[in-house]
Amino acid sequence: MDNMIELEHIVKTYQRGAETLHILKSVSLTVARGDFVAIVGPSGSGKSTLMNTIGLLDVPDSGTYRLDGVLTSNMSDNGLAELRNRKIGFIFQQFNLLPRLTALENVELPMIYSGIGKKERRERALVVLERLGMGERGHHKPSELSGGQQQRVAIARALAGNPSLMLADEPTGALDSKTSAEVLELIVQLNRQGNTIVLITHDMHIAENARRIVTIRDGEIVSDERLDGAPSERLTEAVSR
Amino acid sequence: MRTIELVVMALRAILGNPMRTILTMLGVIIGVSSVVTLVAIGQGAQVQIEKQYENLGTNLIVANVLGRGRAQQLDYNDLMQLEMLPEIGAMAPTVNKNNSNVKFEHNEDQFNVVGTNDRYLEMMKGEMASGRFLVDGDLEFRSSVAVLGSETATTLFPGEDPLGKVVTIEGISFNVIGVMQKKGSTIGGTSLDTSVIVPLETARRTFKIGSITTTYVEAATKDDLTQAQTTLTQYLTYKFKSSNGFRLLNQDQLMNARVAASSTLTNQLISVACISLLVGGIGIMNIMLVTISERTREIGIRKSIGAKRRNILLQFLVEAAVISSLGGLIGLILGCALSWAIPLINPAQATKLSLDVGIYAFLFSALVGIIFGLYPANKASKLRPIDALRFD
Ligand SMILES: Nc1ncnc2c1ncn2[C@@H]1O[C@H](COP(=O)(O)OP(=O)(O)OP(=O)(O)O)[C@@H](O)[C@H]1O
Ligand SMILES: [Mg+2]
């Protein structure tokens, strides 16, 4: 059993006044370790909601979710925080760096919460920053960096804790096309090095860099294909139903 | 996460917005510095009062006659009979004529004229600078002689020796026979330094003062104090046929009454200062709530990368505590500076700093920060990561 993500019948609703909005309607999805999945779909289809569920930032109304074999339902806030810290690296569209901290300190942050000592933290942060070509910029504040550089720092931060899963919600959404290509290339490389990646985008060109594309519409998975041609098991299942 | 890292993190957040931090701390600064200063003033006053009474013999009793009239008359010779009793060491009955005009050539001013006997000087722990004090003979012959307080002497005789000169008190001539040394402290508003002392009977007759108002009585020893007080009570009750015509106070009672009066006032002021400290705490809570709503996104980011509830709670709690204890520290320094400066500006106002009050005020301010930071910090820690992240 080497699945990183196992979602079964995930339902998420929001209450807007008297109306109940069904954002995720019984979504089931399995992602194997080392895979690179792009989730695509029109705006408002529930992509971010799905990713927040995978990232343990939000809790579904029903359904079960196993992350790296660990059942996450009924977990305490603390347990979820610890899982996020150890297993997940987030890359956000808005970078989400802390503006008062330097690049280096931002990268150190997840390691502070996992209780790694100051010296080791610093060393590891420097190594990751260097790997992303940001070794020279460690002492810059986010505001002193370009968008592409900020996203590199954010990726470094996501990598610093050595997570098993990287989640990226429109990571190039705030970047120009040249830097977008660079950041995307980085993500592809990370996958080649063995990281499991879930990437959300509404740009098919970007999605084509993944190994697998899952399309979501109105809170339902409507297609799921492997880019090497072979359709994934899930889709066949869905089609045959 | 280690505490030191939390404190460093809090300091950085605080220093990131120095103006707001100072405004937030202001309440605590004012609160702590006024508590420290007021306590220093209160304790200074107490020390001053204690020092004044230390100068008196510890076995002194002051007998005050209340009210006037024939029934309240005490006879000097009758009173002095009491000196025969073993428990009584010495007696100095006095008559007073406050704010009398005393004049030498062109110099004149108002002084307190005291008519008394030869025992008075020793009982007031006064000493002569020159000449002599009253003697038995002065009383017996009702001589017109005067002993001057040090300030009286310098006012009437600037750069001149008063001995042997003639001063007029309310128009009547007196020979100056002695000048007392400077004493400084005052008891019950009368100071030896600004007085003119004349023989008791002379004063009564010349100035038409009817009755002996205050009598200083010294018990033979400290152990005789209670007995002496009982004797005096019995004697005066018998004389006045009532126990409400007089009041006896020993030195401790006199001192305690004054200490109590001065500390009541200080305590009231201190409680006002404590209220301002609490108001400062509410100010901290207010700013922390604003800070948290401004930094909701930061909280979301921290949670998304693995911050637990207690990490966030501690972060903001430490921030509030650091702000308030920093304010407390500044308040403490300011309070010490004020306590040090006040006696320089107004020499009559003594102050006494006490370390423990400073430490308590500082700890209290830190506590205020923790208590008032608890609610905002708890609120921050309970934010759901997704809500906090989506916030902008
Ligand atoms: N807290 C909320 N309360 C109510 N409705 C919400 C809430 N969060 C999301 N929604 C709704 O859920 C739907 C799906 O939102 P989601 O962010 O998952 O879409 P998305 O696929 O990521 O869209 P986009 O491509 O624009 O980012 C939207 O219609 C949105 O309005
Ligand atoms: Mg989205």
XYZ file of C-alpha atoms and ligand atoms in Angstrom:
665
model
C 0.000 0.000 0.000
C 1.982 2.937 -1.222
C -0.611 5.651 -1.538
C 0.173 9.137 -0.315
C -3.432 10.344 -0.472
C -6.619 8.317 -0.143
C -9.822 10.364 -0.231
C -13.107 8.488 -0.024
C -16.499 10.121 -0.540
C -15.396 13.506 0.699
C -18.332 15.893 1.089
C -17.937 19.572 1.894
C -20.812 22.006 2.176
C -21.019 25.653 3.106
C -23.997 27.356 4.582
C -24.922 30.619 2.925
C -27.961 31.912 4.740
C -30.686 29.310 4.485
C -29.030 27.793 1.403
C -26.641 24.842 1.611
C -23.871 24.962 -0.999
C -22.443 21.559 -1.972
C -18.854 22.392 -2.848
C -17.437 18.858 -2.870
C -19.949 16.157 -3.732
C -18.540 12.798 -2.681
C -15.025 13.136 -4.087
C -12.840 10.037 -4.068
C -9.228 10.286 -5.161
C -6.101 8.258 -4.660
C -2.615 9.612 -5.286
C 0.357 7.271 -5.306
C 3.643 8.113 -3.648
C 5.925 9.934 -6.043
C 3.119 10.918 -8.395
C 2.551 14.400 -9.816
C -1.143 15.233 -10.120
C -2.552 18.412 -11.611
C -6.083 19.328 -10.571
C -7.809 21.505 -13.142
C -11.283 22.933 -13.452
C -13.186 26.167 -13.900
C -13.259 28.862 -11.280
C -15.456 28.020 -8.335
C -15.450 24.303 -9.109
C -13.974 23.443 -5.703
C -10.265 22.968 -6.495
C -8.997 25.030 -3.603
C -11.536 23.486 -1.274
C -10.228 20.063 -2.262
C -6.666 21.134 -1.736
C -7.442 22.630 1.676
C -8.946 19.301 2.633
C -5.885 17.412 1.400
C -3.680 19.921 3.201
C -5.595 19.431 6.480
C -6.378 23.133 6.622
C -10.087 22.377 6.431
C -12.137 19.452 7.666
C -14.706 17.728 5.391
C -18.305 17.207 6.471
C -18.098 13.510 5.734
C -15.859 10.975 4.038
C -12.514 9.558 5.083
C -9.052 10.795 4.330
C -5.830 8.868 4.795
C -2.606 10.815 4.462
C 0.439 8.593 4.074
C -1.551 5.772 5.618
C -2.728 7.834 8.610
C -6.480 8.199 9.082
C -7.079 11.889 9.705
C -10.760 11.878 10.656
C -11.457 12.744 14.297
C -7.931 14.000 14.808
C -7.376 16.831 17.262
C -6.256 20.290 16.138
C -2.841 19.538 17.571
C -2.606 16.236 15.730
C -3.531 17.936 12.467
C -0.986 20.688 13.060
C 1.693 18.095 13.643
C 0.754 16.219 10.450
C 0.835 19.447 8.441
C 4.196 20.222 9.913
C 5.780 16.834 9.240
C 4.135 15.658 6.038
C 2.948 18.627 3.994
C 4.670 21.490 2.237
C 2.433 24.258 0.923
C 3.127 26.518 -2.028
C 0.546 29.277 -2.311
C -0.341 31.614 -5.148
C 0.317 34.607 -2.857
C 3.589 33.065 -1.565
C 2.400 33.676 2.013
C 5.790 34.593 3.425
C 5.903 36.451 6.738
C 6.845 40.008 5.755
C 8.836 40.872 8.881
C 11.105 37.836 8.669
C 14.056 37.419 6.336
C 14.021 34.721 3.652
C 16.202 32.523 5.822
C 13.934 32.935 8.837
C 10.869 32.183 6.755
C 12.471 28.935 5.643
C 13.378 28.109 9.252
C 9.830 28.610 10.484
C 8.405 25.084 9.986
C 11.500 23.679 11.673
C 10.944 25.975 14.678
C 7.547 24.362 15.136
C 8.972 20.875 14.798
C 11.440 21.697 17.543
C 14.679 21.515 15.577
C 17.548 23.318 17.283
C 18.693 26.723 16.115
C 21.976 25.642 14.596
C 20.639 22.699 12.627
C 17.671 24.767 11.495
C 19.868 27.456 10.077
C 22.126 24.991 8.306
C 19.232 23.137 6.730
C 17.516 26.350 5.657
C 20.719 27.530 3.993
C 21.129 24.240 2.164
C 17.572 24.368 0.791
C 17.848 28.031 -0.186
C 21.079 27.285 -2.005
C 19.490 24.385 -3.800
C 16.863 26.809 -5.122
C 19.471 29.357 -6.130
C 18.549 31.726 -3.308
C 21.649 31.238 -1.165
C 22.693 34.855 -1.641
C 19.322 36.262 -0.624
C 18.935 34.684 2.789
C 19.011 37.992 4.630
C 16.543 39.791 2.395
C 13.023 40.556 3.503
C 10.245 39.317 1.166
C 9.525 42.905 0.116
C 13.085 43.161 -1.199
C 12.612 40.160 -3.499
C 10.889 39.748 -6.867
C 7.773 37.601 -7.165
C 9.721 34.700 -8.607
C 12.323 34.954 -5.848
C 9.611 35.068 -3.207
C 8.046 31.941 -4.620
C 11.427 30.222 -4.529
C 11.726 31.121 -0.850
C 8.208 29.788 -0.311
C 9.171 26.541 -2.059
C 12.295 26.356 0.059
C 10.126 26.750 3.151
C 7.809 23.979 1.924
C 10.822 21.736 1.353
C 12.659 22.569 4.557
C 10.696 20.216 6.754
C 11.295 17.325 4.326
C 7.578 16.734 3.690
C 6.232 13.672 1.921
C 3.670 15.740 0.027
C 3.883 19.107 -1.716
C 0.660 21.012 -2.332
C 0.705 23.923 -4.750
C -2.385 26.069 -5.329
C -1.816 28.106 -8.513
C 1.880 28.559 -7.653
C 2.506 30.573 -10.807
C -0.724 32.568 -10.669
C 1.032 35.725 -9.529
C 4.098 35.417 -11.750
C 4.950 36.497 -15.299
C 5.351 33.815 -17.955
C 9.138 33.607 -17.776
C 9.323 33.173 -14.022
C 6.287 30.911 -14.192
C 8.236 28.583 -16.438
C 11.194 28.617 -14.038
C 9.076 27.863 -10.995
C 7.253 25.133 -12.856
C 10.577 23.625 -13.910
C 11.550 23.595 -10.221
C 8.399 21.734 -9.294
C 8.934 19.195 -12.057
C 12.465 18.653 -10.764
C 11.219 18.154 -7.232
C 8.908 15.454 -8.527
C 11.804 13.773 -10.337
C 13.680 13.763 -7.049
C 10.826 11.762 -5.536
C 8.417 14.321 -4.055
C 4.704 13.642 -4.381
C 3.069 16.727 -5.829
C -0.504 17.947 -6.129
C -0.728 21.090 -8.226
C -3.826 23.152 -8.783
C -4.166 25.266 -11.878
C -6.702 26.324 -14.423
C -4.044 26.552 -17.128
C -3.896 23.391 -19.248
C -0.327 24.162 -20.400
C 0.843 24.089 -16.852
C -1.183 20.986 -16.080
C 0.517 19.165 -18.944
C 3.749 19.119 -16.964
C 2.167 16.695 -14.526
C 1.975 12.916 -14.884
C -1.737 12.878 -14.263
C -4.553 15.429 -14.733
C -7.710 15.337 -12.657
C -10.553 17.580 -13.813
C -13.106 18.795 -11.346
C -16.377 20.530 -12.139
C -19.121 21.589 -9.730
C -17.501 19.653 -6.932
C -17.177 16.400 -8.830
C -14.268 14.705 -10.562
C -15.268 14.505 -14.216
C -12.078 13.189 -15.757
C -8.829 11.643 -14.615
C -6.128 10.818 -17.108
C -2.522 9.713 -17.168
C -0.429 11.738 -19.545
C 1.509 8.684 -20.689
C -1.735 7.592 -22.331
C -2.942 4.908 -19.973
C -6.164 5.968 -18.270
C -5.968 5.797 -14.486
C -7.945 3.165 -12.604
C -10.175 5.684 -10.931
C -11.513 7.072 -14.159
C -12.295 3.667 -15.641
C -14.161 2.955 -12.472
C -16.086 6.219 -12.754
C -16.854 5.696 -16.451
C -18.002 2.122 -15.989
C -20.406 3.242 -13.285
C 9.913 26.109 20.932
C 12.063 27.603 23.607
C 10.968 30.533 25.734
C 13.916 32.639 24.716
C 12.953 32.236 21.060
C 9.406 33.267 21.892
C 10.633 36.372 23.685
C 12.925 37.283 20.807
C 10.032 36.776 18.378
C 7.778 38.960 20.541
C 10.441 41.675 20.803
C 10.793 41.760 17.033
C 7.054 42.040 16.508
C 6.926 44.815 19.111
C 9.861 46.733 17.678
C 8.299 46.467 14.238
C 5.769 49.069 15.327
C 7.535 51.230 17.914
C 5.054 54.103 17.993
C 2.112 51.861 18.709
C 4.125 49.931 21.273
C 4.975 53.094 23.178
C 1.368 54.269 23.124
C 0.270 50.854 24.366
C 2.833 50.897 27.139
C 1.935 54.430 28.222
C -0.821 53.318 30.589
C 1.460 50.822 32.283
C 4.348 53.315 32.380
C 2.177 55.947 34.058
C 0.663 53.389 36.417
C 3.929 51.861 37.582
C 5.859 55.114 37.816
C 3.127 56.772 39.868
C 2.829 53.795 42.214
C 6.598 53.780 42.744
C 6.768 57.565 43.243
C 3.758 57.750 45.540
C 5.009 54.918 47.711
C 8.396 56.647 47.890
C 6.708 59.906 48.943
C 4.563 58.116 51.504
C 7.480 56.261 53.013
C 9.600 59.396 52.912
C 6.945 61.257 54.908
C 6.811 58.428 57.402
C 10.558 58.420 57.884
C 10.459 62.187 58.353
C 7.761 61.948 60.998
C 9.574 59.165 62.800
C 12.756 61.201 62.812
C 10.970 64.172 64.364
C 9.735 62.070 67.233
C 13.008 60.255 67.663
C 14.408 63.638 68.706
C 12.022 63.696 71.599
C 12.501 61.469 74.613
C 10.681 58.211 74.143
C 9.037 58.589 77.535
C 7.363 61.899 76.828
C 3.671 62.508 77.428
C 1.856 65.561 76.125
C -1.131 66.737 78.145
C -3.405 69.124 76.292
C -6.141 71.071 78.027
C -9.207 71.250 75.865
C -11.527 74.233 76.088
C -11.274 77.283 78.302
C -12.965 78.750 81.310
C -12.419 78.748 85.072
C -12.950 75.051 85.498
C -10.107 74.415 83.095
C -7.499 76.416 85.005
C -4.356 74.630 86.104
C -2.069 76.103 88.690
C 1.634 75.953 87.907
C 2.760 75.195 91.435
C 0.068 72.550 91.900
C 1.144 70.855 88.686
C 4.813 70.893 89.639
C 3.940 68.949 92.799
C 3.517 65.923 90.566
C 7.274 65.901 89.952
C 7.616 64.465 93.463
C 6.021 61.228 92.324
C 8.550 58.475 91.527
C 7.082 57.698 88.078
C 7.371 61.286 86.904
C 10.796 62.600 85.902
C 10.168 66.197 84.861
C 7.349 68.523 83.920
C 7.257 71.541 81.650
C 3.878 73.313 81.601
C 3.591 75.840 78.779
C 1.490 78.745 77.670
C 1.563 79.797 74.050
C 1.146 83.033 72.230
C 1.441 82.234 68.577
C 2.278 84.810 65.901
C 3.446 87.466 68.317
C 5.183 90.489 66.947
C 8.841 90.422 67.975
C 11.065 93.365 67.135
C 14.685 94.475 67.348
C 15.406 97.904 65.955
C 14.163 97.770 62.336
C 13.827 94.014 62.161
C 10.519 92.489 63.114
C 8.453 89.417 62.382
C 5.860 87.060 63.817
C 7.137 84.308 66.118
C 5.651 81.840 68.533
C 6.178 82.883 72.099
C 6.292 80.038 74.612
C 6.108 80.629 78.333
C 7.603 77.692 80.217
C 10.155 76.621 82.805
C 13.789 75.502 82.909
C 12.966 71.815 82.112
C 11.608 72.647 78.666
C 14.925 72.726 76.766
C 16.011 69.252 77.784
C 12.594 67.736 77.190
C 12.551 69.126 73.636
C 16.081 67.770 73.184
C 17.209 71.281 72.365
C 20.678 72.665 72.951
C 22.112 76.113 73.498
C 24.258 77.796 70.875
C 25.217 80.667 73.144
C 24.218 82.216 76.452
C 21.988 80.250 78.795
C 18.492 78.845 79.009
C 15.896 79.802 81.617
C 16.754 78.959 85.222
C 14.623 78.616 88.360
C 15.402 82.182 89.345
C 13.967 83.598 86.123
C 10.638 82.013 87.000
C 10.773 82.980 90.622
C 11.535 86.628 89.924
C 9.352 86.760 86.788
C 12.251 88.348 84.981
C 11.743 89.732 81.480
C 14.257 87.515 79.739
C 13.991 85.696 76.436
C 15.740 82.749 74.780
C 15.656 82.835 70.978
C 15.319 80.002 68.495
C 18.065 79.872 65.864
C 15.855 81.202 63.094
C 14.389 83.894 65.319
C 17.905 85.013 66.115
C 19.085 85.189 62.496
C 15.941 87.082 61.445
C 16.139 89.722 64.152
C 19.928 89.904 64.410
C 21.438 89.350 61.006
C 25.208 89.245 61.476
C 24.960 90.457 65.031
C 25.276 88.844 68.469
C 21.826 88.940 70.132
C 23.157 88.266 73.644
C 22.466 91.159 75.994
C 20.298 93.013 73.468
C 16.758 94.057 74.197
C 13.903 92.863 71.984
C 10.289 93.918 72.258
C 7.554 91.305 72.245
C 4.158 92.861 71.544
C 5.690 96.133 72.625
C 7.175 94.886 75.882
C 10.944 94.743 76.404
C 12.830 91.504 77.086
C 16.569 90.876 77.593
C 18.012 88.210 75.315
C 19.896 85.736 77.508
C 20.518 82.889 75.105
C 20.195 81.487 71.592
C 19.350 77.825 70.882
C 20.959 75.610 68.291
C 19.178 74.785 65.059
C 16.948 71.765 65.493
C 15.209 71.425 62.140
C 12.295 69.122 62.791
C 8.915 70.288 63.922
C 6.410 68.696 66.223
C 2.763 69.514 65.840
C 3.632 72.568 63.806
C 5.681 74.352 66.502
C 9.348 74.489 65.864
C 11.945 75.304 68.440
C 13.807 77.221 65.741
C 11.133 79.879 65.224
C 10.214 80.336 68.865
C 10.913 82.841 71.609
C 11.014 81.307 75.053
C 10.229 83.329 78.184
C 9.523 82.412 81.826
C 6.022 80.996 82.271
C 4.685 83.425 84.856
C 6.182 86.379 82.981
C 4.300 85.318 79.855
C 1.034 84.779 81.699
C 1.101 88.167 83.315
C 2.539 90.295 80.512
C 0.452 88.802 77.755
C -2.624 88.073 79.870
C -2.670 84.414 78.979
C -5.075 82.726 81.346
C -4.337 79.063 81.343
C -1.682 76.470 80.876
C -2.632 74.730 77.642
C 0.056 72.157 77.028
C 2.147 70.366 79.575
C 5.078 68.178 78.639
C 5.623 65.369 81.102
C 8.551 63.035 81.117
C 8.119 59.655 82.800
C 11.035 58.689 85.013
C 11.868 55.722 82.808
C 10.300 54.120 79.776
C 8.737 51.482 82.064
C 7.022 54.192 84.089
C 5.224 55.553 81.055
C 1.941 53.736 81.677
C 1.945 54.552 85.375
C 2.707 58.205 84.670
C -0.120 58.345 82.183
C -2.541 56.810 84.710
C -1.451 59.263 87.378
C -1.918 62.223 85.048
C -5.337 60.988 83.979
C -6.456 60.656 87.602
C -5.035 64.024 88.533
C -6.602 65.897 85.612
C -9.951 64.122 85.944
C -9.999 65.128 89.599
C -8.998 68.702 88.757
C -11.518 69.163 85.958
C -14.174 66.938 87.528
C -14.530 65.309 84.140
C -12.466 63.098 81.866
C -13.172 65.018 78.651
C -11.500 68.291 79.559
C -8.057 67.090 78.499
C -6.208 64.747 76.198
C -3.085 62.757 76.911
C -0.859 61.533 74.149
C 2.395 59.728 74.495
C 5.045 59.923 71.864
C 4.039 56.711 70.103
C 0.428 57.814 69.883
C 1.408 61.227 68.578
C 3.598 59.663 65.957
C 1.151 56.970 64.960
C -1.631 59.490 64.537
C 0.478 61.513 62.154
C 1.815 58.492 60.317
C -1.738 57.185 59.933
C -2.984 60.488 58.578
C -0.200 60.705 56.051
C -0.480 57.064 54.976
C -4.248 57.265 54.465
C -3.656 59.971 51.917
C -0.835 58.074 50.212
C -2.865 54.869 50.121
C -5.706 56.652 48.401
C -3.317 58.057 45.826
C -1.740 54.643 45.330
C -5.101 53.037 44.665
C -5.802 55.653 42.005
C -2.425 54.799 40.474
C -3.316 51.090 40.557
C -6.512 51.845 38.674
C -4.454 53.547 35.996
C -2.354 50.384 35.843
C -5.516 48.370 35.228
C -6.628 50.845 32.588
C -3.195 50.320 31.034
C -3.938 46.594 31.009
C -7.209 47.169 29.200
C -5.281 49.287 26.696
C -2.959 46.345 26.093
C -5.905 44.025 25.563
C -7.412 46.467 23.110
C -4.222 46.777 21.081
C -3.633 43.027 21.157
C -7.096 42.489 19.699
C -6.318 44.973 16.925
C -2.926 43.348 16.354
C -4.494 39.927 16.053
C -7.082 40.995 13.530
C -4.310 42.690 11.550
C -2.159 39.608 11.732
C -4.835 37.016 11.062
C -3.080 36.071 7.857
C 0.182 35.597 9.704
C -1.619 33.298 12.122
C -3.033 31.346 9.168
C 0.413 30.990 7.593
C 1.957 29.842 10.850
C -0.804 27.308 11.353
C -0.527 26.012 7.803
C 3.129 25.176 8.340
C 2.476 23.431 11.597
C 2.043 25.901 14.480
C -0.073 24.349 17.207
C -2.659 26.206 19.249
C -0.309 26.604 22.160
C 2.430 28.022 19.897
C 0.102 30.796 18.766
C -1.319 31.324 22.266
C 2.151 31.606 23.725
C 3.345 33.882 20.932
C 0.707 36.524 21.612
C 0.735 36.042 25.352
C 4.474 36.579 25.457
C 4.018 39.615 23.236
C 1.491 41.132 25.668
C 3.651 40.241 28.647
C 6.764 41.712 27.033
C 4.925 44.945 26.192
C 3.587 45.320 29.718
C 6.755 44.343 31.517
C 8.791 46.602 29.265
C 6.301 49.333 30.179
C 6.676 48.286 33.804
C 10.445 48.537 33.569
C 10.303 51.991 31.996
C 7.732 53.005 34.630
C 10.017 51.703 37.346
C 12.992 53.678 36.047
C 10.838 56.777 35.646
C 9.424 56.324 39.156
C 12.921 56.005 40.629
C 14.054 59.101 38.733
C 11.032 61.071 39.977
C 11.541 59.904 43.557
C 15.128 61.006 43.329
C 14.282 64.378 41.744
C 11.387 65.414 43.994
C 13.467 66.180 47.125
C 15.870 68.184 44.948
C 13.021 70.361 43.707
C 11.155 70.537 47.004
C 13.467 69.860 49.967
C 10.511 69.638 52.370
C 9.256 66.553 50.518
C 11.400 63.607 51.463
C 11.148 60.340 49.520
C 12.298 56.840 50.308
C 12.578 54.269 47.535
C 11.963 50.704 48.508
C 13.198 47.896 46.316
C 10.386 45.473 47.065
C 7.670 47.949 46.057
C 9.486 48.467 42.756
C 9.716 44.722 42.195
C 6.052 44.222 43.087
C 4.943 47.010 40.759
C 7.019 45.491 37.969
C 5.691 41.973 38.561
C 2.161 43.319 38.799
C 2.558 45.030 35.438
C 3.800 41.794 33.855
C 0.824 40.024 35.397
C -1.515 42.676 34.023
C -0.118 41.993 30.552
C -0.574 38.244 30.927
C -4.119 38.548 32.265
C -5.242 41.051 29.673
C -3.308 39.273 26.924
C -4.964 35.957 27.674
C -8.241 36.704 25.973
C -6.782 38.036 22.686
C -4.111 35.318 22.578
C -6.671 32.593 23.165
C -8.838 34.072 20.459
C -5.912 34.039 18.040
C -5.000 30.454 18.865
C -8.534 29.267 18.174
C -8.680 30.639 14.631
C -9.187 27.882 12.083
C -6.237 27.805 9.691
C -8.406 28.048 6.599
C -10.351 31.062 7.901
C -7.169 32.783 8.940
C -5.503 32.157 5.575
C -8.432 33.375 3.544
C -8.569 36.585 5.571
C -7.167 39.752 4.051
N -16.072 29.913 3.448
C -16.901 29.829 2.417
N -18.218 30.108 2.573
C -19.066 30.001 1.561
N -18.719 29.624 0.342
C -17.443 29.307 0.083
C -16.462 29.397 1.129
N -15.267 29.034 0.597
C -15.493 28.737 -0.705
N -16.782 28.923 -0.989
C -17.404 28.675 -2.300
O -17.040 27.375 -2.718
C -16.892 27.353 -4.109
C -15.583 26.685 -4.471
O -14.534 27.487 -4.048
P -12.996 27.127 -4.360
O -12.159 28.176 -3.769
O -12.733 25.718 -3.946
O -12.962 27.236 -5.945
P -11.747 27.108 -6.923
O -12.035 25.953 -7.796
O -10.486 27.082 -6.175
O -11.864 28.445 -7.751
P -10.711 29.389 -8.317
O -10.203 28.738 -9.565
O -11.419 30.668 -8.624
O -9.699 29.526 -7.274
C -16.996 28.773 -4.602
O -18.287 28.933 -5.189
C -16.871 29.616 -3.353
O -17.689 30.750 -3.454
Mg -8.832 28.392 -5.912
